[in-house]
């Protein structure tokens, strides 16, 4: 059975055909629309999956936002071009005429990464540092989703009570500081208006402000990992997302984590599935739900 896996992020949409042995047969990507409307997202998704649908037997979606009963509710609508609600499963089932499941993107990625780790790992946490900061927790071999789908939303834990306001309504969330959007929002002067990718490229060239923004993100993430270790006693933390996987970022996080007391340290690894962790996780969860 071939799965049409879809990953909906705040910056990009990805879709892939994945076979039973978890090989990617075809893969497409496009930018997430910045418009606030459901129609804009629906239109982009329709264009993205059109060339792939006829070769698939089911649809599995990993999406940013809280996913409950197949409906996407943004915890931070600013990450999704202002869109707060989207009836994901209903729309995709109608567009493809295929059975469809949906799960949060970081929860899905956590499952794919957990399944690729050694058998003795029963407790791990996945963190995506991307448009936002998302998370997925596997505890005693089980993916935590929670009663309302909120489990693992560690990007909305407190990093700095005097920090910037987060789009979720709280002040000083990890996401407001460490994420791609958080990094870009803090940029001033000649870096104002630049995205995180540009800022990190400038940091590599030795730009002091760019370097400080990168350090601030990595230090915030290291403190989050210490908090996660204290609350889950995980055996490792796996990092994904384009900010998280950027050159030198994990090494920087590990250096800052080394400044924490030993009890709160854990192994920090790069996502084995790199930018496809969400796609693989959704496909695996679909295979388990509809064998
Ligand atoms: P999504 O959030 O849609 O899953 P990504 O994981 O690609 O997408 O994350 C998008 C964010 O990552 C943007 O803020 C972008 O500026 C940033 N980004 C992309 N490439 C890099 C890079 N090489 N270094 C730092 N930041 C990057
Ligand atoms: C936000 C939240 C999470 C998501 C995380 C990473 C929204 C729309 N999303 O915290 O559900 O997992 O961002 O999302 O509220 P990404 O777009 O950066 O991959």
mmCIF file of C-alpha atoms and ligand atoms in Angstrom:
data_model
loop_
_atom_site.group_PDB
_atom_site.id
_atom_site.type_symbol
_atom_site.label_atom_id
_atom_site.label_comp_id
_atom_site.label_asym_id
_atom_site.label_seq_id
_atom_site.Cartn_x
_atom_site.Cartn_y
_atom_site.Cartn_z
ATOM 1 C CA UNK A 1 0.000 0.000 0.000
ATOM 2 C CA UNK A 2 1.347 3.439 -0.916
ATOM 3 C CA UNK A 3 0.749 6.379 1.430
ATOM 4 C CA UNK A 4 0.483 9.974 0.307
ATOM 5 C CA UNK A 5 2.211 11.680 3.238
ATOM 6 C CA UNK A 6 1.796 15.444 3.659
ATOM 7 C CA UNK A 7 3.713 17.779 5.995
ATOM 8 C CA UNK A 8 2.126 21.177 6.645
ATOM 9 C CA UNK A 9 4.565 23.635 8.238
ATOM 10 C CA UNK A 10 4.437 27.378 8.799
ATOM 11 C CA UNK A 11 6.943 27.973 5.980
ATOM 12 C CA UNK A 12 6.649 25.018 3.615
ATOM 13 C CA UNK A 13 4.257 22.278 2.527
ATOM 14 C CA UNK A 14 5.744 18.901 1.537
ATOM 15 C CA UNK A 15 4.107 15.812 0.062
ATOM 16 C CA UNK A 16 5.583 12.408 -0.726
ATOM 17 C CA UNK A 17 4.524 8.986 -1.903
ATOM 18 C CA UNK A 18 5.860 6.447 0.606
ATOM 19 C CA UNK A 19 5.677 2.698 0.043
ATOM 20 C CA UNK A 20 5.216 -0.087 2.638
ATOM 21 C CA UNK A 21 9.006 -0.376 3.128
ATOM 22 C CA UNK A 22 9.185 3.378 3.823
ATOM 23 C CA UNK A 23 10.881 4.302 0.544
ATOM 24 C CA UNK A 24 10.082 7.743 -0.862
ATOM 25 C CA UNK A 25 8.844 7.205 -4.445
ATOM 26 C CA UNK A 26 8.162 10.858 -5.263
ATOM 27 C CA UNK A 27 8.355 14.131 -3.302
ATOM 28 C CA UNK A 28 7.133 17.699 -3.879
ATOM 29 C CA UNK A 29 7.399 20.925 -1.892
ATOM 30 C CA UNK A 30 5.891 24.412 -2.021
ATOM 31 C CA UNK A 31 5.684 27.504 0.176
ATOM 32 C CA UNK A 32 2.898 27.746 2.763
ATOM 33 C CA UNK A 33 0.532 30.557 1.701
ATOM 34 C CA UNK A 34 0.768 33.661 3.879
ATOM 35 C CA UNK A 35 -2.923 34.406 3.425
ATOM 36 C CA UNK A 36 -5.292 34.090 6.383
ATOM 37 C CA UNK A 37 -7.874 32.183 4.355
ATOM 38 C CA UNK A 38 -8.751 28.497 4.330
ATOM 39 C CA UNK A 39 -9.243 28.722 0.561
ATOM 40 C CA UNK A 40 -5.597 29.728 0.012
ATOM 41 C CA UNK A 41 -4.272 26.739 1.986
ATOM 42 C CA UNK A 42 -6.770 24.399 0.355
ATOM 43 C CA UNK A 43 -5.766 25.655 -3.108
ATOM 44 C CA UNK A 44 -2.052 25.099 -2.418
ATOM 45 C CA UNK A 45 -2.663 21.623 -1.003
ATOM 46 C CA UNK A 46 -4.753 20.709 -4.039
ATOM 47 C CA UNK A 47 -1.932 21.741 -6.382
ATOM 48 C CA UNK A 48 0.671 19.948 -4.272
ATOM 49 C CA UNK A 49 -1.071 16.559 -4.161
ATOM 50 C CA UNK A 50 -2.655 16.561 -7.653
ATOM 51 C CA UNK A 51 0.298 14.798 -9.378
ATOM 52 C CA UNK A 52 0.581 12.206 -6.570
ATOM 53 C CA UNK A 53 -2.967 11.197 -5.611
ATOM 54 C CA UNK A 54 -3.664 8.580 -8.289
ATOM 55 C CA UNK A 55 -0.723 6.452 -7.107
ATOM 56 C CA UNK A 56 -1.789 6.466 -3.394
ATOM 57 C CA UNK A 57 -4.223 4.348 -1.391
ATOM 58 C CA UNK A 58 -4.378 6.529 1.723
ATOM 59 C CA UNK A 59 -3.407 9.960 3.040
ATOM 60 C CA UNK A 60 -1.399 10.654 6.217
ATOM 61 C CA UNK A 61 -0.885 14.265 7.318
ATOM 62 C CA UNK A 62 1.629 15.726 9.768
ATOM 63 C CA UNK A 63 0.604 19.311 10.420
ATOM 64 C CA UNK A 64 1.585 22.278 12.496
ATOM 65 C CA UNK A 65 -1.093 23.108 15.064
ATOM 66 C CA UNK A 66 -3.170 21.116 17.521
ATOM 67 C CA UNK A 67 -4.877 18.306 15.624
ATOM 68 C CA UNK A 68 -8.060 17.043 17.222
ATOM 69 C CA UNK A 69 -10.682 14.956 15.430
ATOM 70 C CA UNK A 70 -8.996 15.814 12.139
ATOM 71 C CA UNK A 71 -9.303 19.575 12.654
ATOM 72 C CA UNK A 72 -6.263 21.890 12.834
ATOM 73 C CA UNK A 73 -6.397 24.613 15.500
ATOM 74 C CA UNK A 74 -3.390 26.895 15.603
ATOM 75 C CA UNK A 75 -1.970 27.550 19.063
ATOM 76 C CA UNK A 76 0.012 30.349 17.392
ATOM 77 C CA UNK A 77 -1.947 31.524 14.315
ATOM 78 C CA UNK A 78 0.915 33.900 13.374
ATOM 79 C CA UNK A 79 2.861 30.770 12.314
ATOM 80 C CA UNK A 80 0.270 29.864 9.739
ATOM 81 C CA UNK A 81 -0.224 33.189 8.008
ATOM 82 C CA UNK A 82 -2.908 34.086 10.558
ATOM 83 C CA UNK A 83 -5.028 30.993 9.884
ATOM 84 C CA UNK A 84 -6.495 29.654 13.156
ATOM 85 C CA UNK A 85 -8.755 26.780 12.077
ATOM 86 C CA UNK A 86 -8.756 24.353 9.172
ATOM 87 C CA UNK A 87 -10.824 21.161 8.738
ATOM 88 C CA UNK A 88 -7.803 19.219 7.525
ATOM 89 C CA UNK A 89 -9.063 15.643 7.237
ATOM 90 C CA UNK A 90 -12.411 16.664 5.749
ATOM 91 C CA UNK A 91 -10.716 18.831 3.089
ATOM 92 C CA UNK A 92 -8.031 16.285 2.151
ATOM 93 C CA UNK A 93 -10.463 13.338 2.096
ATOM 94 C CA UNK A 94 -12.662 15.367 -0.271
ATOM 95 C CA UNK A 95 -9.718 16.431 -2.481
ATOM 96 C CA UNK A 96 -8.244 12.929 -2.790
ATOM 97 C CA UNK A 97 -11.243 10.605 -2.232
ATOM 98 C CA UNK A 98 -8.897 8.503 -0.042
ATOM 99 C CA UNK A 99 -9.008 7.525 3.666
ATOM 100 C CA UNK A 100 -7.099 10.108 5.663
ATOM 101 C CA UNK A 101 -5.511 10.573 9.105
ATOM 102 C CA UNK A 102 -3.837 13.647 10.618
ATOM 103 C CA UNK A 103 -1.476 14.243 13.537
ATOM 104 C CA UNK A 104 0.620 17.158 14.814
ATOM 105 C CA UNK A 105 3.875 17.554 12.836
ATOM 106 C CA UNK A 106 6.279 17.258 15.765
ATOM 107 C CA UNK A 107 4.366 14.344 17.296
ATOM 108 C CA UNK A 108 4.589 12.557 13.925
ATOM 109 C CA UNK A 109 8.325 13.318 13.598
ATOM 110 C CA UNK A 110 8.911 12.086 17.156
ATOM 111 C CA UNK A 111 7.372 8.747 16.218
ATOM 112 C CA UNK A 112 9.526 8.338 13.100
ATOM 113 C CA UNK A 113 12.684 9.252 14.997
ATOM 114 C CA UNK A 114 11.792 7.006 17.954
ATOM 115 C CA UNK A 115 11.287 4.071 15.587
ATOM 116 C CA UNK A 116 14.750 4.640 14.090
ATOM 117 C CA UNK A 117 16.522 4.592 17.491
ATOM 118 C CA UNK A 118 18.034 1.537 19.198
ATOM 119 C CA UNK A 119 15.557 -0.886 20.824
ATOM 120 C CA UNK A 120 16.769 -0.007 24.346
ATOM 121 C CA UNK A 121 15.468 3.566 23.956
ATOM 122 C CA UNK A 122 11.964 3.776 25.452
ATOM 123 C CA UNK A 123 11.905 7.482 26.355
ATOM 124 C CA UNK A 124 12.836 10.250 23.952
ATOM 125 C CA UNK A 125 11.737 13.733 22.947
ATOM 126 C CA UNK A 126 11.787 15.288 19.479
ATOM 127 C CA UNK A 127 12.065 19.061 19.072
ATOM 128 C CA UNK A 128 11.604 20.899 15.794
ATOM 129 C CA UNK A 129 13.176 24.357 15.624
ATOM 130 C CA UNK A 130 11.574 25.698 12.496
ATOM 131 C CA UNK A 131 8.951 28.410 11.866
ATOM 132 C CA UNK A 132 7.925 27.698 15.458
ATOM 133 C CA UNK A 133 9.282 25.336 18.093
ATOM 134 C CA UNK A 134 7.310 22.092 18.291
ATOM 135 C CA UNK A 135 7.767 18.887 20.223
ATOM 136 C CA UNK A 136 6.770 15.257 20.487
ATOM 137 C CA UNK A 137 7.257 13.057 23.557
ATOM 138 C CA UNK A 138 7.643 9.273 23.531
ATOM 139 C CA UNK A 139 7.355 7.897 27.065
ATOM 140 C CA UNK A 140 7.741 4.187 27.829
ATOM 141 C CA UNK A 141 7.453 3.490 24.094
ATOM 142 C CA UNK A 142 4.199 5.433 23.688
ATOM 143 C CA UNK A 143 3.643 8.672 21.771
ATOM 144 C CA UNK A 144 1.946 11.204 24.050
ATOM 145 C CA UNK A 145 -0.886 13.034 22.301
ATOM 146 C CA UNK A 146 -2.961 14.082 25.308
ATOM 147 C CA UNK A 147 -6.729 14.319 25.652
ATOM 148 C CA UNK A 148 -6.904 17.361 23.378
ATOM 149 C CA UNK A 149 -3.784 16.913 21.215
ATOM 150 C CA UNK A 150 -1.702 19.465 23.144
ATOM 151 C CA UNK A 151 0.916 17.041 24.541
ATOM 152 C CA UNK A 152 4.477 17.946 23.584
ATOM 153 C CA UNK A 153 3.855 21.616 22.757
ATOM 154 C CA UNK A 154 7.085 22.465 24.596
ATOM 155 C CA UNK A 155 7.700 25.552 22.465
ATOM 156 C CA UNK A 156 5.074 27.230 24.633
ATOM 157 C CA UNK A 157 6.852 26.722 27.920
ATOM 158 C CA UNK A 158 8.389 29.767 29.608
ATOM 159 C CA UNK A 159 11.908 30.788 28.615
ATOM 160 C CA UNK A 160 11.979 34.409 29.820
ATOM 161 C CA UNK A 161 9.216 36.225 31.773
ATOM 162 C CA UNK A 162 10.601 39.500 30.375
ATOM 163 C CA UNK A 163 10.795 38.128 26.843
ATOM 164 C CA UNK A 164 8.697 38.923 23.761
ATOM 165 C CA UNK A 165 4.996 38.204 23.492
ATOM 166 C CA UNK A 166 4.282 34.916 21.711
ATOM 167 C CA UNK A 167 1.546 34.613 19.090
ATOM 168 C CA UNK A 168 -0.108 32.051 21.406
ATOM 169 C CA UNK A 169 -0.902 34.801 23.927
ATOM 170 C CA UNK A 170 1.781 34.026 26.532
ATOM 171 C CA UNK A 171 4.841 36.145 27.267
ATOM 172 C CA UNK A 172 8.367 34.813 26.774
ATOM 173 C CA UNK A 173 7.687 31.375 25.298
ATOM 174 C CA UNK A 174 10.657 29.354 24.010
ATOM 175 C CA UNK A 175 9.105 29.679 20.536
ATOM 176 C CA UNK A 176 9.044 33.493 20.700
ATOM 177 C CA UNK A 177 12.828 33.485 21.207
ATOM 178 C CA UNK A 178 14.348 30.363 19.643
ATOM 179 C CA UNK A 179 12.225 29.751 16.518
ATOM 180 C CA UNK A 180 12.876 31.000 12.998
ATOM 181 C CA UNK A 181 10.147 33.607 13.422
ATOM 182 C CA UNK A 182 11.445 34.541 16.890
ATOM 183 C CA UNK A 183 14.995 35.009 15.598
ATOM 184 C CA UNK A 184 13.777 37.168 12.682
ATOM 185 C CA UNK A 185 11.514 39.264 14.938
ATOM 186 C CA UNK A 186 14.412 40.150 17.235
ATOM 187 C CA UNK A 187 16.669 41.328 14.389
ATOM 188 C CA UNK A 188 17.423 45.069 14.405
ATOM 189 C CA UNK A 189 19.241 47.605 12.264
ATOM 190 C CA UNK A 190 20.721 46.172 9.088
ATOM 191 C CA UNK A 191 19.345 42.695 9.920
ATOM 192 C CA UNK A 192 15.751 43.927 10.388
ATOM 193 C CA UNK A 193 13.465 42.163 7.901
ATOM 194 C CA UNK A 194 15.890 39.256 7.352
ATOM 195 C CA UNK A 195 14.756 35.684 7.886
ATOM 196 C CA UNK A 196 16.530 33.193 10.162
ATOM 197 C CA UNK A 197 18.310 31.550 7.229
ATOM 198 C CA UNK A 198 19.892 34.862 6.209
ATOM 199 C CA UNK A 199 20.711 35.738 9.827
ATOM 200 C CA UNK A 200 22.480 32.387 10.372
ATOM 201 C CA UNK A 201 24.438 32.861 7.136
ATOM 202 C CA UNK A 202 25.566 36.261 8.441
ATOM 203 C CA UNK A 203 26.501 34.658 11.779
ATOM 204 C CA UNK A 204 28.806 32.262 9.901
ATOM 205 C CA UNK A 205 30.495 35.320 8.354
ATOM 206 C CA UNK A 206 31.113 36.696 11.860
ATOM 207 C CA UNK A 207 28.324 39.304 12.065
ATOM 208 C CA UNK A 208 28.089 40.120 15.818
ATOM 209 C CA UNK A 209 24.311 40.684 16.058
ATOM 210 C CA UNK A 210 23.559 37.632 13.882
ATOM 211 C CA UNK A 211 25.861 35.561 16.049
ATOM 212 C CA UNK A 212 24.153 36.813 19.235
ATOM 213 C CA UNK A 213 20.724 35.876 17.822
ATOM 214 C CA UNK A 214 21.949 32.379 16.980
ATOM 215 C CA UNK A 215 23.494 31.966 20.441
ATOM 216 C CA UNK A 216 20.299 33.182 22.121
ATOM 217 C CA UNK A 217 18.233 30.626 20.216
ATOM 218 C CA UNK A 218 20.625 27.761 21.008
ATOM 219 C CA UNK A 219 20.924 28.716 24.687
ATOM 220 C CA UNK A 220 17.133 28.919 25.017
ATOM 221 C CA UNK A 221 16.879 25.466 23.474
ATOM 222 C CA UNK A 222 19.521 24.048 25.817
ATOM 223 C CA UNK A 223 17.580 25.344 28.845
ATOM 224 C CA UNK A 224 14.416 23.810 27.411
ATOM 225 C CA UNK A 225 16.220 20.463 27.044
ATOM 226 C CA UNK A 226 17.330 20.621 30.701
ATOM 227 C CA UNK A 227 13.677 21.235 31.695
ATOM 228 C CA UNK A 228 12.576 18.339 29.460
ATOM 229 C CA UNK A 229 15.157 16.031 31.030
ATOM 230 C CA UNK A 230 13.869 17.013 34.476
ATOM 231 C CA UNK A 231 10.248 16.363 33.514
ATOM 232 C CA UNK A 232 10.566 13.229 31.334
ATOM 233 C CA UNK A 233 13.943 11.614 32.192
ATOM 234 C CA UNK A 234 14.331 10.966 28.456
ATOM 235 C CA UNK A 235 17.321 8.975 27.159
ATOM 236 C CA UNK A 236 17.916 11.429 24.313
ATOM 237 C CA UNK A 237 16.544 14.490 22.549
ATOM 238 C CA UNK A 238 16.362 14.514 18.743
ATOM 239 C CA UNK A 239 16.415 17.859 16.932
ATOM 240 C CA UNK A 240 14.829 18.625 13.566
ATOM 241 C CA UNK A 241 13.518 21.615 11.581
ATOM 242 C CA UNK A 242 15.569 23.874 9.310
ATOM 243 C CA UNK A 243 16.880 26.037 12.168
ATOM 244 C CA UNK A 244 17.620 22.972 14.307
ATOM 245 C CA UNK A 245 19.406 21.140 11.492
ATOM 246 C CA UNK A 246 21.403 24.155 10.333
ATOM 247 C CA UNK A 247 25.193 23.851 10.420
ATOM 248 C CA UNK A 248 26.698 24.016 13.887
ATOM 249 C CA UNK A 249 23.381 24.554 15.705
ATOM 250 C CA UNK A 250 23.202 21.221 17.563
ATOM 251 C CA UNK A 251 26.856 21.540 18.587
ATOM 252 C CA UNK A 252 26.055 24.984 20.023
ATOM 253 C CA UNK A 253 23.018 23.622 21.903
ATOM 254 C CA UNK A 254 25.172 20.791 23.293
ATOM 255 C CA UNK A 255 27.786 23.289 24.478
ATOM 256 C CA UNK A 256 25.153 25.322 26.345
ATOM 257 C CA UNK A 257 23.604 22.124 27.754
ATOM 258 C CA UNK A 258 27.066 21.249 29.104
ATOM 259 C CA UNK A 259 26.792 24.322 31.351
ATOM 260 C CA UNK A 260 23.744 22.817 33.110
ATOM 261 C CA UNK A 261 24.182 20.466 36.095
ATOM 262 C CA UNK A 262 24.890 16.887 34.946
ATOM 263 C CA UNK A 263 21.486 15.609 36.129
ATOM 264 C CA UNK A 264 19.742 17.726 33.476
ATOM 265 C CA UNK A 265 21.932 16.758 30.535
ATOM 266 C CA UNK A 266 20.999 14.209 27.898
ATOM 267 C CA UNK A 267 22.279 13.114 24.515
ATOM 268 C CA UNK A 268 21.297 15.546 21.732
ATOM 269 C CA UNK A 269 21.028 14.045 18.237
ATOM 270 C CA UNK A 270 20.167 15.347 14.759
ATOM 271 C CA UNK A 271 17.003 13.888 13.219
ATOM 272 C CA UNK A 272 17.995 10.774 11.277
ATOM 273 C CA UNK A 273 15.190 11.482 8.791
ATOM 274 C CA UNK A 274 16.302 15.117 8.508
ATOM 275 C CA UNK A 275 13.557 17.191 6.820
ATOM 276 C CA UNK A 276 11.393 14.109 6.138
ATOM 277 C CA UNK A 277 10.761 13.105 9.770
ATOM 278 C CA UNK A 278 7.174 14.444 9.754
ATOM 279 C CA UNK A 279 6.365 12.710 6.453
ATOM 280 C CA UNK A 280 7.745 9.355 7.653
ATOM 281 C CA UNK A 281 6.038 9.659 11.041
ATOM 282 C CA UNK A 282 2.638 10.304 9.488
ATOM 283 C CA UNK A 283 3.124 7.371 7.092
ATOM 284 C CA UNK A 284 4.163 5.044 9.943
ATOM 285 C CA UNK A 285 1.194 6.073 12.086
ATOM 286 C CA UNK A 286 -1.153 5.498 9.125
ATOM 287 C CA UNK A 287 0.359 2.062 8.526
ATOM 288 C CA UNK A 288 -0.209 1.175 12.181
ATOM 289 C CA UNK A 289 -3.787 2.552 12.190
ATOM 290 C CA UNK A 290 -4.783 1.056 8.793
ATOM 291 C CA UNK A 291 -2.412 -1.932 8.233
HETATM 292 P P1 LIG B 1 8.406 24.520 8.495
HETATM 293 O O1 LIG B 1 8.335 25.366 9.714
HETATM 294 O O2 LIG B 1 7.430 24.905 7.437
HETATM 295 O O3 LIG B 1 8.370 23.046 8.829
HETATM 296 P P2 LIG B 1 11.333 24.703 8.167
HETATM 297 O O4 LIG B 1 11.652 23.539 9.057
HETATM 298 O O5 LIG B 1 12.062 24.768 6.861
HETATM 299 O O6 LIG B 1 9.800 24.803 7.773
HETATM 300 O O7 LIG B 1 11.626 26.023 9.011
HETATM 301 C C1 LIG B 1 11.488 27.292 8.447
HETATM 302 C C2 LIG B 1 12.381 28.275 9.193
HETATM 303 O O8 LIG B 1 13.744 27.832 9.124
HETATM 304 C C3 LIG B 1 12.351 29.678 8.610
HETATM 305 O O9 LIG B 1 12.310 30.592 9.699
HETATM 306 C C4 LIG B 1 13.682 29.799 7.850
HETATM 307 O O10 LIG B 1 14.182 31.128 7.797
HETATM 308 C C5 LIG B 1 14.573 28.919 8.706
HETATM 309 N N1 LIG B 1 15.723 28.332 7.968
HETATM 310 C C6 LIG B 1 15.707 27.675 6.789
HETATM 311 N N2 LIG B 1 16.956 27.283 6.448
HETATM 312 C C7 LIG B 1 17.782 27.711 7.450
HETATM 313 C C8 LIG B 1 19.194 27.647 7.684
HETATM 314 N N3 LIG B 1 20.023 27.060 6.828
HETATM 315 N N4 LIG B 1 19.685 28.209 8.827
HETATM 316 C C9 LIG B 1 18.848 28.812 9.704
HETATM 317 N N5 LIG B 1 17.529 28.930 9.536
HETATM 318 C C10 LIG B 1 16.987 28.376 8.434
HETATM 319 C C1 LIG B 2 3.725 25.956 16.901
HETATM 320 C C2 LIG B 2 2.440 25.144 16.796
HETATM 321 C C3 LIG B 2 2.762 23.654 16.923
HETATM 322 C C4 LIG B 2 3.828 23.213 15.926
HETATM 323 C C5 LIG B 2 5.075 24.096 16.065
HETATM 324 C C6 LIG B 2 6.108 23.802 14.980
HETATM 325 C C7 LIG B 2 0.742 26.284 15.429
HETATM 326 C C8 LIG B 2 0.235 26.600 14.047
HETATM 327 N N1 LIG B 2 1.788 25.457 15.524
HETATM 328 O O1 LIG B 2 4.226 25.866 18.192
HETATM 329 O O2 LIG B 2 1.606 22.879 16.772
HETATM 330 O O3 LIG B 2 4.153 21.856 16.143
HETATM 331 O O4 LIG B 2 4.692 25.487 15.948
HETATM 332 O O5 LIG B 2 5.526 24.045 13.715
HETATM 333 O O6 LIG B 2 0.191 26.770 16.373
HETATM 334 P P1 LIG B 2 6.375 24.376 12.394
HETATM 335 O O7 LIG B 2 5.466 25.049 11.451
HETATM 336 O O8 LIG B 2 7.513 25.217 12.809
HETATM 337 O O9 LIG B 2 6.856 23.043 11.897
#
